[in-house]
Amino acid sequence: MALLYHNNNSISNITSFAQVPAGDMKLLSTATASSSASISFNSTYINSDFKLYKFEWVNTAPSTGADMTVNFSTDNGSNYNVTKTTTLFTTTHYTNDSFTELGYNTGRDLAQSTAELQLQGNIGTQSDMGVSGNLYLFNPSSNTYVKHFLSRNNLAHQTYTTTWFVAGYCNTSTAVNSVRFKYTAGTVNVGTFKLYGIGAN
Amino acid sequence: MALTKLNNKAVANVTSIPVALGDMVLVSSATASSSASIEFSLGNYKEYQFYFVNIHPSVNEASLGINFSTDGGSNYNVTKTTTFFQAYHFENGSATALQYSGSADLAQSTADQRIISGIDDDNDSSASGTLTLYNPSSATYVKHFISLCNTVYPEVPNLCVQQYCAGYGNTVSAINAVRFQMSSGNIDAGTILMYGIN
C-alpha cells in the first residue's frame, strides 16, 4: 500500500484527509450581504466539478420593499440573460388567521423569457422578517441538456407568511456558469447565501 | 485541547476520523446507459436522499417510476398509497395550472409509483429532481417518501412541469432495495445519486 501524505505534518493540525470520503455535500462558498447590489456565484464554483448545486439563503431582506430574483449566465457573469420557462405556486396564511390560499401564480412565472425570475415577492424591510429558502440547480455544465432548477422558500411578512414553489429550466444546452441573486429594487441589505456542491464528478 | 484519538494506529490506514465530515454520505450512484432499470440496496440509514440528474427516456412521454422491495430485490411489489400534484406552464405562455393528478397516484397498489410523469425525448430534454425515503429499515412503521421533480413534457410547444409525489410503503417490513424504471422503454441516460443521512 502506498504511503499517503496529508496536507500538513502534525496530526493535531490535520484539517483534510487524502482519500477519505468527505461527506460529498461540500460547502463551496458563503456570501454575507451587507447593502450588496447583488450576490453572485461564478465559474470558480459553478462548473463541472459537481452534478448538482444547492443554494441556501438565510434571513435575507432588501433595503426597500422589493421582490427577490435569480438569473443565470453562460458567460461567467458578463450577462445574466438565459431563457427560462418556469412554474410557480404559492401558499399563504395571514397571522390573524383571516385568510389562507393555495394557488398557481400566473403573474410571476416565465415563458421563454430572459428576465429575472422572481423567487419571492413583496418582501419588506422589517429587521426580524425576511426570506429563507433554497434552490437546486442540476448539471449546469451540461452541453447537452436544458438546466433544471427547483426552489422553495418562505417569507415572513408583517401580516402573513407565504411559501413559494418555483421550478423550471434554463432552456439552453450551453453550460451555465454563474448565478446571481438580487432584488427588484434597492440592495440585498442583509442575508447569508451558501452554495453547496453535491455529487462530485 | 483534549487529545483526539483516531480509530486506528497508522495515519496511512485511517478510514474514518472523529472530525466533522458531514452527515450526508454518498452511498451509491448509477449512470444509465440504455438501462432497463436502476436498483439500489439499502442499509440502516435513517433517511435516504436520491437525486435524479437529467433522466432521459428512450421512449417519448415515458414516466420514471419507483418501487420497493422487502426481499432484497427479488420482488418489487410493496403496497403503496400516494398523492401526486403538479404545476405546468407552456413555453408559449398559453396555459398554466396547478392540479391534482388522479391518474398518477396509487391507492393500496403494488404497481410502480410515477415520480416523474412524462418526459420529452428530444436530445436536450430531460427531467431532474429529488426523492427522500424515510427510515426504510424500520420494523415498526410504514415507509414515507416525498419527491419533487421538474420535467420537460412533450407537447407543442413543450410544457415545464413541476411535480410533487408523496406517500408511504404500507408495510412494517424493512425495505431493503429500491428500483427505478421507465413506464416504457429504458432509461436512455441520466444519473441517480443515493445519499444516506443519519
Tab-separated table of C-alpha atoms in Angstrom:
chain	number	residue	atom	x	y	z
A	1	MET	CA	0.000	0.000	0.000
A	2	ALA	CA	1.361	3.380	-0.971
A	3	LEU	CA	2.094	5.842	1.778
A	4	LEU	CA	-0.431	8.673	1.949
A	5	TYR	CA	0.861	12.157	2.669
A	6	HIS	CA	-1.531	14.557	4.295
A	7	ASN	CA	-1.527	18.277	3.738
A	8	ASN	CA	0.470	19.141	6.789
A	9	ASN	CA	2.861	17.453	9.132
A	10	SER	CA	1.243	17.276	12.527
A	11	ILE	CA	-1.785	15.140	13.356
A	12	SER	CA	-3.072	17.928	15.561
A	13	ASN	CA	-3.044	20.232	12.554
A	14	ILE	CA	-4.733	17.934	10.082
A	15	THR	CA	-7.707	19.671	8.521
A	16	SER	CA	-8.306	17.482	5.499
A	17	PHE	CA	-7.565	13.889	4.606
A	18	ALA	CA	-6.499	12.434	1.318
A	19	GLN	CA	-8.586	9.512	0.094
A	20	VAL	CA	-11.093	9.656	2.932
A	21	PRO	CA	-14.717	10.158	1.850
A	22	ALA	CA	-15.531	13.756	2.723
A	23	GLY	CA	-19.301	13.821	3.007
A	24	ASP	CA	-19.942	14.579	-0.636
A	25	MET	CA	-22.135	17.594	0.012
A	26	LYS	CA	-19.487	20.256	0.049
A	27	LEU	CA	-19.853	23.843	1.135
A	28	LEU	CA	-18.191	25.753	-1.694
A	29	SER	CA	-18.825	29.356	-0.771
A	30	THR	CA	-20.633	31.626	1.679
A	31	ALA	CA	-21.567	35.231	0.964
A	32	THR	CA	-22.957	37.591	3.581
A	33	ALA	CA	-24.868	40.509	2.166
A	34	SER	CA	-24.337	43.998	3.511
A	35	SER	CA	-26.144	46.529	1.341
A	36	SER	CA	-24.914	44.486	-1.634
A	37	ALA	CA	-26.142	45.255	-5.138
A	38	SER	CA	-26.388	41.502	-5.737
A	39	ILE	CA	-24.978	38.167	-4.641
A	40	SER	CA	-23.419	36.050	-7.354
A	41	PHE	CA	-21.502	32.797	-7.636
A	42	ASN	CA	-19.376	32.411	-10.753
A	43	SER	CA	-17.460	29.682	-12.544
A	44	THR	CA	-14.988	29.413	-9.714
A	45	TYR	CA	-17.720	27.396	-8.043
A	46	ILE	CA	-20.312	26.593	-10.710
A	47	ASN	CA	-18.556	24.346	-13.143
A	48	SER	CA	-18.253	20.655	-13.946
A	49	ASP	CA	-16.956	19.678	-10.504
A	50	PHE	CA	-20.412	18.591	-9.239
A	51	LYS	CA	-23.536	17.035	-10.695
A	52	LEU	CA	-25.802	19.496	-8.937
A	53	TYR	CA	-25.593	22.577	-6.784
A	54	LYS	CA	-27.683	23.707	-3.846
A	55	PHE	CA	-28.050	27.369	-2.898
A	56	GLU	CA	-29.399	28.325	0.506
A	57	TRP	CA	-30.333	31.772	1.666
A	58	VAL	CA	-30.966	32.624	5.289
A	59	ASN	CA	-32.775	35.709	6.556
A	60	THR	CA	-32.288	37.874	3.514
A	61	ALA	CA	-34.146	41.160	3.087
A	62	PRO	CA	-33.913	44.142	0.758
A	63	SER	CA	-33.144	47.728	1.628
A	64	THR	CA	-36.557	48.733	0.304
A	65	GLY	CA	-39.736	46.780	-0.395
A	66	ALA	CA	-38.956	44.532	-3.365
A	67	ASP	CA	-39.090	41.070	-4.951
A	68	MET	CA	-36.214	38.593	-4.716
A	69	THR	CA	-34.969	37.313	-8.086
A	70	VAL	CA	-32.457	34.961	-9.658
A	71	ASN	CA	-30.895	34.850	-13.100
A	72	PHE	CA	-28.292	32.720	-14.838
A	73	SER	CA	-25.288	33.395	-17.035
A	74	THR	CA	-23.454	31.389	-19.692
A	75	ASP	CA	-20.551	33.862	-19.910
A	76	ASN	CA	-19.377	33.841	-16.306
A	77	GLY	CA	-21.452	36.794	-15.230
A	78	SER	CA	-20.983	39.252	-18.080
A	79	ASN	CA	-24.659	38.829	-18.934
A	80	TYR	CA	-27.484	37.320	-16.887
A	81	ASN	CA	-29.996	36.630	-19.616
A	82	VAL	CA	-30.612	32.886	-20.034
A	83	THR	CA	-34.003	31.927	-21.487
A	84	LYS	CA	-36.245	30.283	-18.906
A	85	THR	CA	-39.655	28.628	-18.679
A	86	THR	CA	-40.956	28.212	-15.136
A	87	THR	CA	-43.904	27.363	-12.918
A	88	LEU	CA	-44.865	28.975	-9.623
A	89	PHE	CA	-47.419	28.157	-6.981
A	90	THR	CA	-47.744	29.601	-3.526
A	91	THR	CA	-49.323	29.054	-0.142
A	92	THR	CA	-50.263	31.956	2.111
A	93	HIS	CA	-51.577	32.353	5.660
A	94	TYR	CA	-52.281	35.612	7.461
A	95	THR	CA	-51.029	35.997	11.009
A	96	ASN	CA	-54.536	36.910	12.193
A	97	ASP	CA	-55.847	33.682	10.605
A	98	SER	CA	-58.251	35.638	8.371
A	99	PHE	CA	-57.020	34.240	5.048
A	100	THR	CA	-55.343	31.186	3.560
A	101	GLU	CA	-54.603	30.318	-0.046
A	102	LEU	CA	-53.009	27.701	-2.284
A	103	GLY	CA	-52.768	28.571	-5.951
A	104	TYR	CA	-50.844	28.956	-9.172
A	105	ASN	CA	-49.403	32.439	-9.603
A	106	THR	CA	-49.635	33.469	-13.254
A	107	GLY	CA	-48.186	36.909	-12.793
A	108	ARG	CA	-44.688	35.948	-11.846
A	109	ASP	CA	-43.815	32.835	-13.835
A	110	LEU	CA	-41.838	32.978	-17.085
A	111	ALA	CA	-42.403	31.578	-20.593
A	112	GLN	CA	-39.230	31.583	-22.685
A	113	SER	CA	-38.104	34.798	-21.046
A	114	THR	CA	-34.629	36.099	-20.278
A	115	ALA	CA	-35.979	38.334	-17.491
A	116	GLU	CA	-35.147	37.957	-13.829
A	117	LEU	CA	-37.072	35.067	-12.263
A	118	GLN	CA	-38.963	36.021	-9.128
A	119	LEU	CA	-38.314	33.633	-6.261
A	120	GLN	CA	-40.326	35.580	-3.666
A	121	GLY	CA	-42.421	38.753	-3.754
A	122	ASN	CA	-43.285	41.861	-1.759
A	123	ILE	CA	-40.513	41.481	0.775
A	124	GLY	CA	-40.452	44.144	3.426
A	125	THR	CA	-37.547	45.634	5.299
A	126	GLN	CA	-38.526	44.805	8.868
A	127	SER	CA	-35.362	43.579	10.554
A	128	ASP	CA	-36.785	40.414	12.080
A	129	MET	CA	-38.621	39.272	8.937
A	130	GLY	CA	-37.234	38.365	5.504
A	131	VAL	CA	-36.821	35.248	3.403
A	132	SER	CA	-35.133	31.875	3.814
A	133	GLY	CA	-35.060	29.016	1.344
A	134	ASN	CA	-33.109	27.079	-1.223
A	135	LEU	CA	-32.641	26.386	-4.905
A	136	TYR	CA	-31.252	23.267	-6.569
A	137	LEU	CA	-29.564	23.641	-9.964
A	138	PHE	CA	-28.977	20.398	-11.846
A	139	ASN	CA	-25.948	19.723	-14.029
A	140	PRO	CA	-25.270	23.323	-15.099
A	141	SER	CA	-22.124	22.358	-17.012
A	142	SER	CA	-24.006	20.091	-19.416
A	143	ASN	CA	-23.524	20.803	-23.099
A	144	THR	CA	-26.459	18.542	-23.946
A	145	TYR	CA	-29.431	19.230	-21.712
A	146	VAL	CA	-31.550	22.140	-20.531
A	147	LYS	CA	-30.789	23.102	-16.915
A	148	HIS	CA	-33.487	22.200	-14.386
A	149	PHE	CA	-33.892	24.064	-11.107
A	150	LEU	CA	-36.175	23.708	-8.075
A	151	SER	CA	-36.743	26.313	-5.379
A	152	ARG	CA	-38.790	26.517	-2.210
A	153	ASN	CA	-38.615	29.469	0.133
A	154	ASN	CA	-40.632	31.182	2.817
A	155	LEU	CA	-41.312	34.846	3.514
A	156	ALA	CA	-42.155	36.253	6.896
A	157	HIS	CA	-44.158	39.421	6.277
A	158	GLN	CA	-45.621	41.726	8.889
A	159	THR	CA	-49.132	40.403	8.253
A	160	TYR	CA	-48.662	36.984	6.644
A	161	THR	CA	-46.334	34.166	5.747
A	162	THR	CA	-46.076	32.757	2.244
A	163	THR	CA	-44.183	29.864	0.710
A	164	TRP	CA	-43.215	29.976	-2.965
A	165	PHE	CA	-42.579	26.832	-5.001
A	166	VAL	CA	-40.647	27.791	-8.122
A	167	ALA	CA	-39.298	25.350	-10.697
A	168	GLY	CA	-38.303	25.345	-14.317
A	169	TYR	CA	-35.438	25.104	-16.712
A	170	CYS	CA	-32.897	27.281	-18.409
A	171	ASN	CA	-33.728	26.447	-21.995
A	172	THR	CA	-30.174	26.241	-23.223
A	173	SER	CA	-27.738	23.443	-23.865
A	174	THR	CA	-24.854	25.852	-23.233
A	175	ALA	CA	-23.198	25.477	-19.845
A	176	VAL	CA	-24.494	27.798	-17.125
A	177	ASN	CA	-21.534	29.041	-15.095
A	178	SER	CA	-22.787	31.903	-12.956
A	179	VAL	CA	-25.883	32.561	-10.840
A	180	ARG	CA	-26.982	35.912	-9.449
A	181	PHE	CA	-29.499	36.772	-6.727
A	182	LYS	CA	-30.788	40.321	-6.343
A	183	TYR	CA	-33.849	42.414	-5.541
A	184	THR	CA	-36.031	44.302	-7.990
A	185	ALA	CA	-35.320	47.496	-6.073
A	186	GLY	CA	-32.701	48.618	-3.598
A	187	THR	CA	-29.930	46.341	-2.401
A	188	VAL	CA	-29.557	42.969	-0.732
A	189	ASN	CA	-29.493	44.623	2.647
A	190	VAL	CA	-28.897	41.507	4.725
A	191	GLY	CA	-28.748	37.747	4.373
A	192	THR	CA	-26.391	34.823	4.155
A	193	PHE	CA	-26.105	32.874	0.906
A	194	LYS	CA	-24.459	29.469	0.816
A	195	LEU	CA	-23.508	27.338	-2.172
A	196	TYR	CA	-23.048	23.578	-1.876
A	197	GLY	CA	-21.816	21.100	-4.443
A	198	ILE	CA	-23.481	17.655	-4.487
A	199	GLY	CA	-22.182	14.585	-6.273
A	200	ALA	CA	-18.585	15.222	-7.223
A	201	ASN	CA	-17.790	14.368	-10.831
B	1	MET	CA	-7.325	20.922	23.910
B	2	ALA	CA	-8.235	17.288	24.500
B	3	LEU	CA	-6.230	14.696	22.686
B	4	THR	CA	-8.162	13.249	19.749
B	5	LYS	CA	-7.548	9.576	19.130
B	6	LEU	CA	-8.014	8.175	15.680
B	7	ASN	CA	-9.663	4.793	15.310
B	8	ASN	CA	-6.523	3.017	14.263
B	9	LYS	CA	-2.824	3.463	14.731
B	10	ALA	CA	-1.338	4.454	11.433
B	11	VAL	CA	-2.235	7.602	9.538
B	12	ALA	CA	-1.927	5.671	6.293
B	13	ASN	CA	-4.677	3.324	7.452
B	14	VAL	CA	-7.172	5.923	8.620
B	15	THR	CA	-10.579	5.229	7.110
B	16	SER	CA	-12.744	7.212	9.480
B	17	ILE	CA	-11.941	10.123	11.721
B	18	PRO	CA	-13.586	11.991	14.587
B	19	VAL	CA	-13.708	15.180	12.542
B	20	ALA	CA	-16.969	16.507	11.191
B	21	LEU	CA	-17.148	15.255	7.612
B	22	GLY	CA	-20.790	15.990	7.077
B	23	ASP	CA	-23.604	13.641	7.902
B	24	MET	CA	-24.789	13.156	4.345
B	25	VAL	CA	-22.853	10.301	2.803
B	26	LEU	CA	-22.846	9.314	-0.851
B	27	VAL	CA	-23.743	5.624	-0.623
B	28	SER	CA	-24.032	4.851	-4.315
B	29	SER	CA	-24.571	6.363	-7.724
B	30	ALA	CA	-25.546	4.909	-11.081
B	31	THR	CA	-25.375	6.345	-14.566
B	32	ALA	CA	-27.870	4.919	-17.011
B	33	SER	CA	-26.927	3.810	-20.492
B	34	SER	CA	-29.996	2.306	-22.131
B	35	SER	CA	-30.663	0.660	-18.769
B	36	ALA	CA	-33.814	-1.357	-18.141
B	37	SER	CA	-33.745	-0.223	-14.529
B	38	ILE	CA	-31.521	1.157	-11.781
B	39	GLU	CA	-31.591	-0.610	-8.434
B	40	PHE	CA	-30.072	0.281	-5.078
B	41	SER	CA	-29.642	-1.889	-1.988
B	42	LEU	CA	-30.439	-0.094	1.250
B	43	GLY	CA	-28.871	-0.350	4.669
B	44	ASN	CA	-29.723	1.196	8.000
B	45	TYR	CA	-29.579	4.929	7.372
B	46	LYS	CA	-32.490	6.814	8.926
B	47	GLU	CA	-33.098	8.625	5.683
B	48	TYR	CA	-32.072	8.230	2.062
B	49	GLN	CA	-31.873	11.151	-0.317
B	50	PHE	CA	-31.962	10.429	-4.056
B	51	TYR	CA	-31.058	12.955	-6.752
B	52	PHE	CA	-32.125	12.468	-10.372
B	53	VAL	CA	-29.906	14.299	-12.845
B	54	ASN	CA	-31.024	14.647	-16.471
B	55	ILE	CA	-33.120	11.499	-16.706
B	56	HIS	CA	-33.702	10.875	-20.412
B	57	PRO	CA	-36.105	8.190	-21.697
B	58	SER	CA	-35.746	6.036	-24.786
B	59	VAL	CA	-39.491	6.419	-25.433
B	60	ASN	CA	-41.168	9.791	-25.691
B	61	GLU	CA	-43.510	10.684	-22.787
B	62	ALA	CA	-42.368	7.750	-20.655
B	63	SER	CA	-42.520	8.234	-16.882
B	64	LEU	CA	-39.917	7.366	-14.268
B	65	GLY	CA	-41.341	5.057	-11.618
B	66	ILE	CA	-40.180	3.786	-8.268
B	67	ASN	CA	-40.901	0.593	-6.415
B	68	PHE	CA	-39.660	-1.008	-3.224
B	69	SER	CA	-38.591	-4.471	-2.168
B	70	THR	CA	-38.625	-6.206	1.188
B	71	ASP	CA	-36.740	-9.268	-0.049
B	72	GLY	CA	-33.504	-7.788	-1.343
B	73	GLY	CA	-34.763	-7.078	-4.836
B	74	SER	CA	-36.331	-10.426	-5.700
B	75	ASN	CA	-39.716	-8.708	-5.885
B	76	TYR	CA	-40.592	-5.032	-6.191
B	77	ASN	CA	-44.181	-5.050	-5.043
B	78	VAL	CA	-44.650	-3.102	-1.818
B	79	THR	CA	-48.176	-1.790	-1.295
B	80	LYS	CA	-48.307	1.998	-1.565
B	81	THR	CA	-50.805	4.808	-1.093
B	82	THR	CA	-49.707	8.120	-2.565
B	83	THR	CA	-50.621	11.633	-3.662
B	84	PHE	CA	-49.448	13.434	-6.796
B	85	PHE	CA	-49.896	17.027	-7.902
B	86	GLN	CA	-48.241	19.246	-10.452
B	87	ALA	CA	-47.952	22.762	-11.819
B	88	TYR	CA	-47.408	23.297	-15.532
B	89	HIS	CA	-46.699	26.150	-17.911
B	90	PHE	CA	-46.476	26.044	-21.695
B	91	GLU	CA	-43.342	27.562	-23.211
B	92	ASN	CA	-45.531	29.966	-25.206
B	93	GLY	CA	-47.310	31.057	-22.037
B	94	SER	CA	-50.676	29.904	-23.356
B	95	ALA	CA	-51.795	27.968	-20.288
B	96	THR	CA	-50.891	27.249	-16.695
B	97	ALA	CA	-52.393	25.052	-13.996
B	98	LEU	CA	-51.922	23.714	-10.507
B	99	GLN	CA	-53.714	20.401	-10.336
B	100	TYR	CA	-54.055	17.115	-8.527
B	101	SER	CA	-53.257	14.231	-10.858
B	102	GLY	CA	-55.691	11.424	-10.170
B	103	SER	CA	-54.117	9.187	-12.789
B	104	ALA	CA	-50.668	9.310	-11.216
B	105	ASP	CA	-51.455	8.416	-7.614
B	106	LEU	CA	-51.879	4.963	-6.058
B	107	ALA	CA	-54.321	3.563	-3.514
B	108	GLN	CA	-53.037	0.408	-1.831
B	109	SER	CA	-51.364	-0.675	-5.041
B	110	THR	CA	-48.208	-2.683	-5.606
B	111	ALA	CA	-47.592	-1.045	-9.005
B	112	ASP	CA	-44.688	1.273	-9.713
B	113	GLN	CA	-45.281	4.838	-8.496
B	114	ARG	CA	-44.612	7.550	-11.066
B	115	ILE	CA	-42.331	10.190	-9.646
B	116	ILE	CA	-41.659	11.940	-12.962
B	117	SER	CA	-44.735	11.776	-15.149
B	118	GLY	CA	-43.977	12.299	-18.827
B	119	ILE	CA	-40.507	13.161	-20.115
B	120	ASP	CA	-39.788	14.560	-23.551
B	121	ASP	CA	-37.227	12.524	-25.504
B	122	ASP	CA	-35.713	15.374	-27.509
B	123	ASN	CA	-31.946	15.346	-27.298
B	124	ASP	CA	-31.790	18.373	-24.993
B	125	SER	CA	-34.802	17.423	-22.861
B	126	SER	CA	-34.764	15.500	-19.592
B	127	ALA	CA	-36.068	15.595	-16.041
B	128	SER	CA	-34.324	16.191	-12.716
B	129	GLY	CA	-35.352	16.145	-9.084
B	130	THR	CA	-35.115	14.667	-5.621
B	131	LEU	CA	-36.746	11.950	-3.518
B	132	THR	CA	-36.446	11.339	0.198
B	133	LEU	CA	-37.180	7.914	1.725
B	134	TYR	CA	-37.576	7.848	5.480
B	135	ASN	CA	-36.405	5.078	7.791
B	136	PRO	CA	-36.773	2.159	5.353
B	137	SER	CA	-35.254	-0.323	7.779
B	138	SER	CA	-37.951	0.226	10.401
B	139	ALA	CA	-39.750	-2.909	11.568
B	140	THR	CA	-42.433	-0.752	13.191
B	141	TYR	CA	-43.592	1.983	10.860
B	142	VAL	CA	-44.842	2.399	7.302
B	143	LYS	CA	-42.224	3.955	4.999
B	144	HIS	CA	-42.810	7.557	3.966
B	145	PHE	CA	-41.339	9.084	0.844
B	146	ILE	CA	-41.513	12.547	-0.766
B	147	SER	CA	-40.350	13.552	-4.224
B	148	LEU	CA	-40.062	16.833	-6.124
B	149	CYS	CA	-39.086	16.842	-9.793
B	150	ASN	CA	-39.173	19.071	-12.837
B	151	THR	CA	-39.671	17.763	-16.352
B	152	VAL	CA	-39.866	18.933	-19.937
B	153	TYR	CA	-43.184	17.455	-21.038
B	154	PRO	CA	-43.631	16.569	-24.721
B	155	GLU	CA	-46.222	18.861	-26.248
B	156	VAL	CA	-46.076	21.504	-28.974
B	157	PRO	CA	-44.763	23.699	-27.550
B	158	ASN	CA	-43.161	21.930	-24.593
B	159	LEU	CA	-44.508	22.267	-21.084
B	160	CYS	CA	-42.455	22.956	-17.999
B	161	VAL	CA	-43.961	20.752	-15.268
B	162	GLN	CA	-43.161	20.804	-11.546
B	163	GLN	CA	-44.325	17.546	-9.916
B	164	TYR	CA	-44.762	16.519	-6.303
B	165	CYS	CA	-45.357	12.962	-5.174
B	166	ALA	CA	-45.586	11.688	-1.628
B	167	GLY	CA	-46.889	8.646	0.144
B	168	TYR	CA	-45.878	5.580	2.033
B	169	GLY	CA	-44.959	1.989	1.554
B	170	ASN	CA	-47.701	0.434	3.628
B	171	THR	CA	-45.593	-2.213	5.286
B	172	VAL	CA	-43.868	-2.680	8.604
B	173	SER	CA	-41.317	-4.965	6.968
B	174	ALA	CA	-37.955	-3.375	6.285
B	175	ILE	CA	-37.495	-2.065	2.764
B	176	ASN	CA	-34.050	-3.133	1.634
B	177	ALA	CA	-33.984	-2.332	-2.093
B	178	VAL	CA	-35.315	0.371	-4.413
B	179	ARG	CA	-35.827	0.173	-8.161
B	180	PHE	CA	-36.281	2.947	-10.716
B	181	GLN	CA	-37.516	2.172	-14.212
B	182	MET	CA	-39.416	3.812	-17.042
B	183	SER	CA	-43.075	3.095	-17.762
B	184	SER	CA	-41.993	2.038	-21.251
B	185	GLY	CA	-38.651	1.593	-22.934
B	186	ASN	CA	-35.491	2.107	-20.926
B	187	ILE	CA	-33.587	4.801	-19.060
B	188	ASP	CA	-31.622	6.059	-22.021
B	189	ALA	CA	-29.332	8.322	-19.974
B	190	GLY	CA	-29.103	10.074	-16.631
B	191	THR	CA	-27.546	9.744	-13.220
B	192	ILE	CA	-29.150	8.791	-9.917
B	193	LEU	CA	-27.270	9.568	-6.702
B	194	MET	CA	-28.190	7.961	-3.380
B	195	TYR	CA	-27.134	9.566	-0.111
B	196	GLY	CA	-27.548	8.196	3.387
B	197	ILE	CA	-28.377	10.542	6.245
B	198	ASN	CA	-28.299	9.774	9.955
